[in-house]
Amino acid sequence: MSTPASRLKAYLASPMGFSEVTDHFMRTVYVPRLKAAGVNPINPWDLTTKEEVDAVLGMPISPERLKAIRELHRTIGMRNKTAIVMCPVVIAQLDGQEMDSGTVGEVGWAAGRGKVVYGWRSDFRKNGEEGALCNLQVQFFIEESGGRIFNTLDELCDELKRFQRMFGA
Protein backbone atom coordinates (compact mmCIF):
# COMPACT_ATOMS: atom_id res chain seq x y z
CA MET A 1 0.00 0.00 0.00
CA SER A 2 1.27 3.47 -0.81
CA THR A 3 2.19 5.94 1.88
CA PRO A 4 -0.05 9.01 2.30
CA ALA A 5 2.63 11.25 0.78
CA SER A 6 2.82 9.08 -2.37
CA ARG A 7 -0.92 8.69 -2.81
CA LEU A 8 -2.73 10.23 -5.76
CA LYS A 9 -4.39 13.46 -4.62
CA ALA A 10 -7.90 13.65 -6.02
CA TYR A 11 -10.44 16.40 -5.45
CA LEU A 12 -13.93 15.04 -4.80
CA ALA A 13 -16.52 17.13 -6.61
CA SER A 14 -19.92 16.17 -5.27
CA PRO A 15 -23.13 17.34 -3.65
CA MET A 16 -22.93 14.49 -1.10
CA GLY A 17 -22.42 16.74 1.92
CA PHE A 18 -25.79 18.48 1.54
CA SER A 19 -27.86 15.52 2.78
CA GLU A 20 -27.51 13.45 5.93
CA VAL A 21 -28.01 10.25 3.92
CA THR A 22 -25.46 10.98 1.21
CA ASP A 23 -23.02 12.53 3.69
CA HIS A 24 -23.12 9.28 5.66
CA PHE A 25 -22.48 7.25 2.48
CA MET A 26 -19.65 9.59 1.48
CA ARG A 27 -17.89 9.26 4.84
CA THR A 28 -18.48 5.54 5.51
CA VAL A 29 -18.28 4.01 2.01
CA TYR A 30 -17.09 6.36 -0.75
CA VAL A 31 -14.07 8.03 0.88
CA PRO A 32 -12.85 4.81 2.55
CA ARG A 33 -13.10 2.93 -0.77
CA LEU A 34 -11.07 5.64 -2.52
CA LYS A 35 -8.45 5.50 0.24
CA ALA A 36 -8.30 1.70 -0.10
CA ALA A 37 -7.63 2.25 -3.83
CA GLY A 38 -4.57 4.33 -2.89
CA VAL A 39 -6.15 7.77 -3.30
CA ASN A 40 -5.66 10.73 -0.98
CA PRO A 41 -9.15 12.22 -1.33
CA ILE A 42 -9.31 15.99 -0.93
CA ASN A 43 -12.90 16.42 0.18
CA PRO A 44 -14.30 19.96 -0.05
CA TRP A 45 -16.84 19.01 2.63
CA ASP A 46 -13.92 18.92 5.08
CA LEU A 47 -12.51 22.32 4.06
CA THR A 48 -15.25 24.41 5.71
CA THR A 49 -16.58 23.64 9.17
CA LYS A 50 -20.21 23.42 10.17
CA GLU A 51 -19.43 26.01 12.82
CA GLU A 52 -18.29 28.51 10.17
CA VAL A 53 -21.53 28.06 8.24
CA ASP A 54 -23.75 28.05 11.34
CA ALA A 55 -22.14 31.24 12.65
CA VAL A 56 -23.12 33.10 9.48
CA LEU A 57 -26.55 31.53 9.03
CA GLY A 58 -27.32 32.15 12.69
CA MET A 59 -26.94 35.91 12.27
CA PRO A 60 -30.15 37.95 12.27
CA ILE A 61 -31.48 39.01 8.86
CA SER A 62 -29.55 42.17 8.10
CA PRO A 63 -27.17 43.76 5.61
CA GLU A 64 -24.32 42.44 7.79
CA ARG A 65 -25.63 38.87 7.46
CA LEU A 66 -25.88 39.19 3.69
CA LYS A 67 -22.32 40.54 3.58
CA ALA A 68 -21.11 37.67 5.79
CA ILE A 69 -22.87 35.10 3.58
CA ARG A 70 -21.25 36.55 0.46
CA GLU A 71 -17.84 36.50 2.15
CA LEU A 72 -18.36 32.90 3.25
CA HIS A 73 -19.35 31.90 -0.29
CA ARG A 74 -16.17 33.49 -1.64
CA THR A 75 -14.08 31.80 1.06
CA ILE A 76 -15.58 28.39 0.25
CA GLY A 77 -15.05 28.95 -3.47
CA MET A 78 -11.41 29.93 -2.95
CA ARG A 79 -10.76 26.92 -0.70
CA ASN A 80 -12.23 24.60 -3.29
CA LYS A 81 -10.31 26.28 -6.12
CA THR A 82 -7.05 25.90 -4.19
CA ALA A 83 -7.81 22.23 -3.53
CA ILE A 84 -8.54 21.57 -7.21
CA VAL A 85 -5.30 23.34 -8.22
CA MET A 86 -3.23 21.06 -5.96
CA CYS A 87 -4.79 17.83 -7.30
CA PRO A 88 -3.92 16.24 -10.65
CA VAL A 89 -7.28 14.43 -10.67
CA VAL A 90 -10.88 15.43 -9.99
CA ILE A 91 -13.50 12.78 -9.28
CA ALA A 92 -17.03 14.00 -9.97
CA GLN A 93 -20.08 12.30 -8.49
CA LEU A 94 -22.71 12.76 -11.22
CA ASP A 95 -25.86 11.11 -9.84
CA GLY A 96 -29.24 12.79 -9.87
CA GLN A 97 -31.96 13.51 -12.40
CA GLU A 98 -30.08 16.76 -12.92
CA MET A 99 -26.40 16.76 -12.01
CA ASP A 100 -25.41 19.17 -9.24
CA SER A 101 -24.54 22.53 -10.81
CA GLY A 102 -21.60 23.11 -8.46
CA THR A 103 -20.12 19.72 -9.35
CA VAL A 104 -20.59 20.44 -13.07
CA GLY A 105 -18.87 23.82 -12.59
CA GLU A 106 -15.92 22.11 -10.90
CA VAL A 107 -15.71 19.58 -13.76
CA GLY A 108 -15.50 22.32 -16.37
CA TRP A 109 -13.07 24.45 -14.39
CA ALA A 110 -10.76 21.49 -13.67
CA ALA A 111 -10.84 20.14 -17.24
CA GLY A 112 -10.08 23.62 -18.56
CA ARG A 113 -6.96 23.70 -16.40
CA GLY A 114 -5.59 20.38 -17.56
CA LYS A 115 -6.78 18.16 -14.72
CA VAL A 116 -7.85 14.60 -15.49
CA VAL A 117 -11.51 14.29 -14.55
CA TYR A 118 -13.24 11.03 -13.76
CA GLY A 119 -16.98 10.82 -13.37
CA TRP A 120 -18.97 8.33 -11.37
CA ARG A 121 -22.63 7.96 -12.25
CA SER A 122 -24.40 5.00 -10.64
CA ASP A 123 -27.86 6.51 -11.18
CA PHE A 124 -29.72 4.50 -13.85
CA ARG A 125 -32.06 7.35 -14.83
CA LYS A 126 -31.41 9.05 -18.15
CA ASN A 127 -29.60 12.34 -17.75
CA GLY A 128 -28.58 13.82 -21.05
CA GLU A 129 -28.86 13.36 -24.73
CA GLU A 130 -29.46 10.04 -26.48
CA GLY A 131 -26.26 8.01 -26.59
CA ALA A 132 -24.57 10.03 -23.85
CA LEU A 133 -23.95 8.80 -20.31
CA CYS A 134 -24.95 12.21 -18.96
CA ASN A 135 -25.13 15.72 -20.39
CA LEU A 136 -23.09 15.63 -23.61
CA GLN A 137 -20.98 18.68 -22.66
CA VAL A 138 -20.10 17.25 -19.24
CA GLN A 139 -19.21 13.91 -20.83
CA PHE A 140 -17.19 15.66 -23.55
CA PHE A 141 -15.07 17.64 -21.07
CA ILE A 142 -14.49 14.60 -18.86
CA GLU A 143 -13.34 12.53 -21.86
CA GLU A 144 -11.38 15.45 -23.34
CA SER A 145 -9.46 15.68 -20.04
CA GLY A 146 -8.31 12.06 -20.45
CA GLY A 147 -10.90 10.76 -18.00
CA ARG A 148 -13.99 8.60 -18.26
CA ILE A 149 -17.36 8.12 -16.63
CA PHE A 150 -17.87 4.95 -14.63
CA ASN A 151 -21.11 3.26 -13.56
CA THR A 152 -19.72 1.52 -10.49
CA LEU A 153 -17.43 2.49 -7.66
CA ASP A 154 -15.42 -0.71 -8.30
CA GLU A 155 -14.69 0.37 -11.90
CA LEU A 156 -13.70 3.85 -10.75
CA CYS A 157 -11.35 2.48 -8.07
CA ASP A 158 -9.76 0.07 -10.57
CA GLU A 159 -9.12 2.99 -12.94
CA LEU A 160 -7.60 5.10 -10.16
CA LYS A 161 -5.21 2.25 -9.31
CA ARG A 162 -4.28 1.96 -13.01
CA PHE A 163 -3.72 5.73 -13.22
CA GLN A 164 -1.35 5.59 -10.26
CA ARG A 165 0.63 2.69 -11.75
CA MET A 166 0.83 4.45 -15.10
CA PHE A 167 1.80 7.90 -13.85
CA GLY A 168 3.50 7.03 -10.58
CA ALA A 169 1.12 9.28 -8.66
Tab-separated table of C-alpha atoms in Angstrom, residues 15-149:
chain	number	residue	atom	x	y	z
A	15	PRO	CA	-23.126	17.337	-3.646
A	16	MET	CA	-22.930	14.493	-1.102
A	17	GLY	CA	-22.415	16.744	1.915
A	18	PHE	CA	-25.789	18.477	1.543
A	19	SER	CA	-27.855	15.522	2.777
A	20	GLU	CA	-27.507	13.452	5.933
A	21	VAL	CA	-28.008	10.246	3.924
A	22	THR	CA	-25.460	10.978	1.206
A	23	ASP	CA	-23.020	12.534	3.689
A	24	HIS	CA	-23.115	9.277	5.659
A	25	PHE	CA	-22.483	7.251	2.479
A	26	MET	CA	-19.648	9.593	1.484
A	27	ARG	CA	-17.890	9.258	4.840
A	28	THR	CA	-18.475	5.543	5.509
A	29	VAL	CA	-18.284	4.012	2.010
A	30	TYR	CA	-17.094	6.364	-0.746
A	31	VAL	CA	-14.066	8.026	0.883
A	32	PRO	CA	-12.851	4.808	2.554
A	33	ARG	CA	-13.101	2.927	-0.774
A	34	LEU	CA	-11.066	5.640	-2.520
A	35	LYS	CA	-8.447	5.496	0.244
A	36	ALA	CA	-8.299	1.702	-0.102
A	37	ALA	CA	-7.632	2.254	-3.828
A	38	GLY	CA	-4.566	4.328	-2.888
A	39	VAL	CA	-6.152	7.766	-3.303
A	40	ASN	CA	-5.659	10.725	-0.981
A	41	PRO	CA	-9.151	12.220	-1.333
A	42	ILE	CA	-9.310	15.991	-0.929
A	43	ASN	CA	-12.897	16.418	0.181
A	44	PRO	CA	-14.297	19.956	-0.051
A	45	TRP	CA	-16.837	19.015	2.625
A	46	ASP	CA	-13.918	18.917	5.075
A	47	LEU	CA	-12.514	22.325	4.060
A	48	THR	CA	-15.254	24.411	5.712
A	49	THR	CA	-16.579	23.642	9.166
A	50	LYS	CA	-20.212	23.418	10.172
A	51	GLU	CA	-19.427	26.010	12.822
A	52	GLU	CA	-18.293	28.513	10.167
A	53	VAL	CA	-21.530	28.059	8.244
A	54	ASP	CA	-23.748	28.048	11.344
A	55	ALA	CA	-22.140	31.243	12.646
A	56	VAL	CA	-23.117	33.102	9.478
A	57	LEU	CA	-26.545	31.525	9.029
A	58	GLY	CA	-27.318	32.154	12.688
A	59	MET	CA	-26.945	35.911	12.269
A	60	PRO	CA	-30.155	37.946	12.267
A	61	ILE	CA	-31.481	39.007	8.861
A	62	SER	CA	-29.553	42.170	8.097
A	63	PRO	CA	-27.166	43.756	5.613
A	64	GLU	CA	-24.319	42.437	7.789
A	65	ARG	CA	-25.633	38.872	7.463
A	66	LEU	CA	-25.880	39.187	3.688
A	67	LYS	CA	-22.321	40.541	3.577
A	68	ALA	CA	-21.111	37.668	5.788
A	69	ILE	CA	-22.871	35.100	3.576
A	70	ARG	CA	-21.247	36.545	0.455
A	71	GLU	CA	-17.840	36.503	2.147
A	72	LEU	CA	-18.360	32.903	3.253
A	73	HIS	CA	-19.353	31.903	-0.288
A	74	ARG	CA	-16.167	33.494	-1.636
A	75	THR	CA	-14.077	31.799	1.056
A	76	ILE	CA	-15.584	28.395	0.255
A	77	GLY	CA	-15.050	28.950	-3.471
A	78	MET	CA	-11.407	29.928	-2.946
A	79	ARG	CA	-10.755	26.924	-0.696
A	80	ASN	CA	-12.230	24.596	-3.287
A	81	LYS	CA	-10.311	26.279	-6.119
A	82	THR	CA	-7.045	25.905	-4.186
A	83	ALA	CA	-7.811	22.234	-3.534
A	84	ILE	CA	-8.539	21.573	-7.210
A	85	VAL	CA	-5.301	23.335	-8.218
A	86	MET	CA	-3.231	21.055	-5.963
A	87	CYS	CA	-4.789	17.832	-7.303
A	88	PRO	CA	-3.917	16.238	-10.655
A	89	VAL	CA	-7.279	14.431	-10.672
A	90	VAL	CA	-10.878	15.428	-9.992
A	91	ILE	CA	-13.497	12.777	-9.281
A	92	ALA	CA	-17.027	14.002	-9.966
A	93	GLN	CA	-20.079	12.303	-8.489
A	94	LEU	CA	-22.709	12.757	-11.221
A	95	ASP	CA	-25.859	11.110	-9.838
A	96	GLY	CA	-29.236	12.787	-9.874
A	97	GLN	CA	-31.962	13.511	-12.397
A	98	GLU	CA	-30.076	16.761	-12.918
A	99	MET	CA	-26.403	16.764	-12.011
A	100	ASP	CA	-25.409	19.166	-9.241
A	101	SER	CA	-24.537	22.531	-10.808
A	102	GLY	CA	-21.602	23.106	-8.456
A	103	THR	CA	-20.117	19.720	-9.354
A	104	VAL	CA	-20.593	20.442	-13.066
A	105	GLY	CA	-18.869	23.817	-12.595
A	106	GLU	CA	-15.919	22.115	-10.901
A	107	VAL	CA	-15.706	19.577	-13.759
A	108	GLY	CA	-15.501	22.318	-16.373
A	109	TRP	CA	-13.065	24.454	-14.394
A	110	ALA	CA	-10.765	21.493	-13.672
A	111	ALA	CA	-10.845	20.144	-17.244
A	112	GLY	CA	-10.078	23.617	-18.559
A	113	ARG	CA	-6.965	23.703	-16.403
A	114	GLY	CA	-5.585	20.380	-17.558
A	115	LYS	CA	-6.782	18.160	-14.715
A	116	VAL	CA	-7.851	14.599	-15.488
A	117	VAL	CA	-11.512	14.294	-14.551
A	118	TYR	CA	-13.240	11.031	-13.760
A	119	GLY	CA	-16.983	10.824	-13.375
A	120	TRP	CA	-18.972	8.331	-11.371
A	121	ARG	CA	-22.634	7.959	-12.249
A	122	SER	CA	-24.399	5.001	-10.640
A	123	ASP	CA	-27.861	6.509	-11.185
A	124	PHE	CA	-29.719	4.502	-13.854
A	125	ARG	CA	-32.056	7.353	-14.828
A	126	LYS	CA	-31.412	9.053	-18.149
A	127	ASN	CA	-29.603	12.343	-17.746
A	128	GLY	CA	-28.581	13.816	-21.048
A	129	GLU	CA	-28.861	13.358	-24.727
A	130	GLU	CA	-29.460	10.036	-26.479
A	131	GLY	CA	-26.260	8.007	-26.589
A	132	ALA	CA	-24.572	10.025	-23.852
A	133	LEU	CA	-23.950	8.796	-20.305
A	134	CYS	CA	-24.946	12.213	-18.962
A	135	ASN	CA	-25.135	15.722	-20.389
A	136	LEU	CA	-23.088	15.627	-23.614
A	137	GLN	CA	-20.979	18.676	-22.656
A	138	VAL	CA	-20.102	17.251	-19.241
A	139	GLN	CA	-19.207	13.913	-20.829
A	140	PHE	CA	-17.188	15.664	-23.548
A	141	PHE	CA	-15.069	17.642	-21.071
A	142	ILE	CA	-14.486	14.596	-18.861
A	143	GLU	CA	-13.344	12.531	-21.855
A	144	GLU	CA	-11.378	15.445	-23.344
A	145	SER	CA	-9.459	15.676	-20.037
A	146	GLY	CA	-8.309	12.061	-20.450
A	147	GLY	CA	-10.896	10.756	-18.000
A	148	ARG	CA	-13.993	8.599	-18.261
A	149	ILE	CA	-17.360	8.124	-16.631
